[in-house]
Amino acid sequence: MDAISEHTLPRLSHATLDVRSALRPAQRHALAWRDIAGGLGLWRLGVTLGWLDIKLKYRGSVLGPFWLTISTGVMVAAIGGVYGTLFHMALKSYLPFLALSLVLWNVIGGLVSEACTTFTQSDGMIRSVRMPFFVHALRVVVRTIISFLHNLPVIVVTFAIFGVSPGWVCLQSLFGFAVWTVDAFAACFLLGALCARFRDIPPIVGSVMQIAFYITPIVWRADQLGSKGWWLPLNPFDSLLEIVRQPMLGEVASMEVWTLSVVVSAVFCAVAWFVFARVRARLAYWM
Amino acid sequence: MARISIENVSVDFPLYHGSARSLKKTVLAAASGRLGEDQRQRVVVEALRNIEIHLQTGDRLGLIGTNGAGKTTLLRTIAGIYEPVHGRVLVEGGLNALLDPQLGMNMDLTGRENIMLRGLYNGYSKQQIRLLEQDVQDFAELGEFLDLPVRFYSSGMVVRLGFGLATAIRPEVLLMDEWFMAGDASFVAKAHTRLESIVRGADILVLSSHITSAVLQWCTRVIWMDHGRIKMDGNAQDVIDCYLGTPALAPALA
């Protein structure tokens, strides 16, 4: 390798590109794995791309990404007012729950819809340089995390107003977020690839997420369903939400919820992995 | 030592149009038992067929041929963007592919941000990215435009930025498409020395061009592509003579 000089740029060297038509599944899995490893090596690029996306979206607006904070705050206030009255609930306990649930759902819903364009939005880049596809997934995940951080004040302010203090238990939610992060990459690979091939999937995903919003305990509480809520464990979004939400509200998430989340995530990641390994070599042709 | 080895490479382009892009229609077709037929009838463009090329340090290869002969697809395949349906592509050495003027630049980002992204792609440190920025700025002379989104640039400025950025990075294996030869006269004069230095610095050059004089100037070996196949391969002057002469009578050596 060229000595790293302070005054000249190093020559690109010592790289090897070996591309074969991979026919055996084992080769495909090895190549998919290499894609992820290469993408992790380029993490600075993925993070910068995600960060620039946010910067770009709010360039020229006075409040910048804090528009997100405001719109979420307004949504919490509006939905809280209407549903609090409808459900005859004390705002003191309902609003913190609602603020937290809505912000967390924004993360899930936002990620799922953006995962659909993981690869199609970078078509120019994909067609002009060889780059691990993981970089594009990282870009989407980073974008989602930045949006979430801008929504955090809504939770903090609501909790402060109503005097909710979750205590140290809330750190348990970090494990939940870890599961979410892995699922997020899987979603980017799976939905990104499927949507690149079939261009009518994003609207289908949109409708599914809309339905999911109403059948998941977000604006309502699971205990309001009482014994009629037996089907809730069948909704994977319910347990995934609980592993983060319960600790943040100061309760320990149940073993049942954790088991369900881990099992659902494992299956989801396996499906995503197989699809990605299968189509990785074709993605550039679909742009 | 740099090396390119293209072994029996074939590339097909599936043409997805209308219903092939739709999940609903694909599922309906499968449900009514038409999928098998559909797959067999899928329209595929044979972009490259049985390409065999081996290059070593010092080789300067030109690709010529009409539009749609597969020159650009071959460059993209060597760059690892399109993975072949059959065969193997092996490139040893740091590779830089100058394929289109924008080279994946994001028009909404500023020139500086685009430079930073390219630096990060190449794994440069902060210090090296600053050097890259300085180098591109010296060449492209964008002034204050460097901090404006690229979409506000004149087309000349976009070309200068794209060219300056692409040629700031010295690779061992250089792949170049013909647009690099284009541009107005004053730009070409200025660009020439810069281009010359990275071409000379590269161990292997693969250049695709319509402009036979450029190919003659840079290349020692020329491959004439036709309908995704190698029609003729040999000494630059010989192949170009045949190509310019009477293409219909040219011997098919492939």
Tab-separated table of C-alpha atoms in Angstrom, chain A residues 2 4-23 31 42 44-45 48-49 51-53 55-56 59 124-133 139 195-201 204 280-282 284-287, chain B residues 11-14 16 20-24 26 76 78-95 99-100 103-104 106 108-110 113 116-117 120-125 127-128 131-132 168-172 201-203:
chain	number	residue	atom	x	y	z
A	2	ASP	CA	1.142	3.536	-0.651
A	4	ILE	CA	-0.318	7.523	3.719
A	5	SER	CA	1.006	10.903	2.863
A	6	GLU	CA	-0.132	14.200	4.235
A	7	HIS	CA	0.114	15.863	0.869
A	8	THR	CA	-0.957	13.435	-1.801
A	9	LEU	CA	-3.906	11.167	-2.174
A	10	PRO	CA	-3.102	7.482	-2.047
A	11	ARG	CA	-3.431	5.484	-5.204
A	12	LEU	CA	-6.283	2.993	-5.145
A	13	SER	CA	-4.535	-0.296	-4.803
A	14	HIS	CA	-4.565	-3.786	-3.471
A	15	ALA	CA	-8.169	-4.541	-4.129
A	16	THR	CA	-9.461	-7.702	-5.694
A	17	LEU	CA	-12.798	-8.061	-7.352
A	18	ASP	CA	-13.859	-11.593	-8.086
A	19	VAL	CA	-17.360	-11.934	-9.491
A	20	ARG	CA	-18.656	-15.277	-10.646
A	21	SER	CA	-22.080	-16.330	-11.652
A	22	ALA	CA	-22.953	-17.929	-8.345
A	23	LEU	CA	-25.181	-20.901	-8.884
A	31	LEU	CA	-21.431	-13.428	-1.146
A	42	LEU	CA	-17.946	1.512	4.820
A	44	ARG	CA	-18.902	6.136	7.629
A	45	LEU	CA	-20.354	6.376	4.126
A	48	THR	CA	-23.093	10.228	6.137
A	49	LEU	CA	-25.620	9.346	3.435
A	51	TRP	CA	-27.387	12.176	7.777
A	52	LEU	CA	-27.248	14.126	4.488
A	53	ASP	CA	-30.730	12.826	3.592
A	55	LYS	CA	-30.146	17.597	6.210
A	56	LEU	CA	-31.356	17.794	2.621
A	59	ARG	CA	-32.521	22.410	4.059
A	124	GLY	CA	-27.977	6.102	-9.838
A	125	MET	CA	-25.334	5.063	-7.353
A	126	ILE	CA	-26.021	1.368	-7.825
A	127	ARG	CA	-25.592	1.696	-11.590
A	128	SER	CA	-22.385	3.712	-11.455
A	129	VAL	CA	-20.214	2.059	-8.796
A	130	ARG	CA	-19.991	-1.294	-7.125
A	131	MET	CA	-20.916	-0.804	-3.505
A	132	PRO	CA	-22.117	-3.209	-0.825
A	133	PHE	CA	-25.914	-3.102	-0.702
A	139	ARG	CA	-28.510	4.812	5.155
A	195	CYS	CA	-39.964	-3.394	-4.200
A	196	ALA	CA	-37.127	-3.073	-6.703
A	197	ARG	CA	-38.496	-6.084	-8.559
A	198	PHE	CA	-42.228	-5.485	-8.165
A	199	ARG	CA	-43.080	-1.819	-8.326
A	200	ASP	CA	-46.622	-2.239	-7.011
A	201	ILE	CA	-45.517	-3.438	-3.567
A	204	ILE	CA	-49.609	-2.686	-0.648
A	280	ARG	CA	-28.393	-9.737	-4.557
A	281	ALA	CA	-26.656	-10.316	-7.884
A	282	ARG	CA	-29.782	-9.277	-9.793
A	284	ALA	CA	-28.415	-3.885	-10.296
A	285	TYR	CA	-30.406	-5.214	-13.260
A	286	TRP	CA	-33.680	-4.154	-11.673
A	287	MET	CA	-32.773	-0.483	-11.272
B	11	VAL	CA	-24.754	-11.002	-19.413
B	12	ASP	CA	-28.488	-10.978	-20.037
B	13	PHE	CA	-30.820	-8.101	-19.412
B	14	PRO	CA	-34.322	-9.054	-18.457
B	16	TYR	CA	-39.456	-6.014	-17.450
B	20	ALA	CA	-43.762	-8.220	-15.273
B	21	ARG	CA	-43.208	-5.324	-12.875
B	22	SER	CA	-46.460	-6.002	-11.053
B	23	LEU	CA	-46.714	-8.446	-8.177
B	24	LYS	CA	-50.489	-8.670	-8.547
B	26	THR	CA	-47.457	-12.122	-11.557
B	76	ARG	CA	-19.957	-2.101	-16.035
B	78	ILE	CA	-15.657	-5.372	-15.323
B	79	ALA	CA	-16.443	-2.785	-12.652
B	80	GLY	CA	-18.515	-5.417	-10.840
B	81	ILE	CA	-21.777	-3.508	-11.165
B	82	TYR	CA	-23.507	-6.131	-13.270
B	83	GLU	CA	-22.749	-9.641	-12.113
B	84	PRO	CA	-22.566	-12.020	-15.062
B	85	VAL	CA	-25.097	-14.763	-15.713
B	86	HIS	CA	-22.278	-17.048	-16.775
B	87	GLY	CA	-18.560	-16.891	-16.359
B	88	ARG	CA	-16.222	-15.052	-14.073
B	89	VAL	CA	-14.758	-11.566	-13.806
B	90	LEU	CA	-11.532	-11.196	-11.871
B	91	VAL	CA	-9.927	-7.791	-11.359
B	92	GLU	CA	-6.787	-7.506	-9.294
B	93	GLY	CA	-5.873	-3.945	-8.454
B	94	GLY	CA	-7.614	-0.817	-7.222
B	95	LEU	CA	-10.301	0.020	-9.720
B	99	LEU	CA	-18.743	5.656	-16.551
B	100	ASP	CA	-21.042	8.644	-16.723
B	103	LEU	CA	-21.159	9.133	-11.594
B	104	GLY	CA	-23.903	8.777	-9.058
B	106	ASN	CA	-26.598	13.557	-5.928
B	108	ASP	CA	-29.453	18.012	-4.468
B	109	LEU	CA	-26.236	17.910	-2.500
B	110	THR	CA	-23.528	20.528	-2.765
B	113	GLU	CA	-20.807	17.060	-0.030
B	116	MET	CA	-16.958	13.999	0.694
B	117	LEU	CA	-19.147	11.036	-0.255
B	120	LEU	CA	-15.744	8.113	2.085
B	121	TYR	CA	-16.512	5.532	-0.589
B	122	ASN	CA	-12.781	5.193	-1.168
B	123	GLY	CA	-12.170	4.885	2.554
B	124	TYR	CA	-10.301	8.185	2.840
B	125	SER	CA	-9.568	9.822	6.180
B	127	GLN	CA	-7.355	14.712	6.038
B	128	GLN	CA	-7.402	12.887	2.708
B	131	LEU	CA	-6.919	16.970	-0.021
B	132	LEU	CA	-9.434	15.537	-2.462
B	168	ALA	CA	-8.534	12.990	-8.721
B	169	ILE	CA	-8.447	9.362	-7.721
B	170	ARG	CA	-5.548	7.439	-9.192
B	171	PRO	CA	-6.386	3.784	-9.710
B	172	GLU	CA	-4.400	0.804	-10.869
B	201	GLY	CA	-0.427	6.213	-13.831
B	202	ALA	CA	-2.810	3.310	-14.346
B	203	ASP	CA	-1.471	-0.187	-14.855
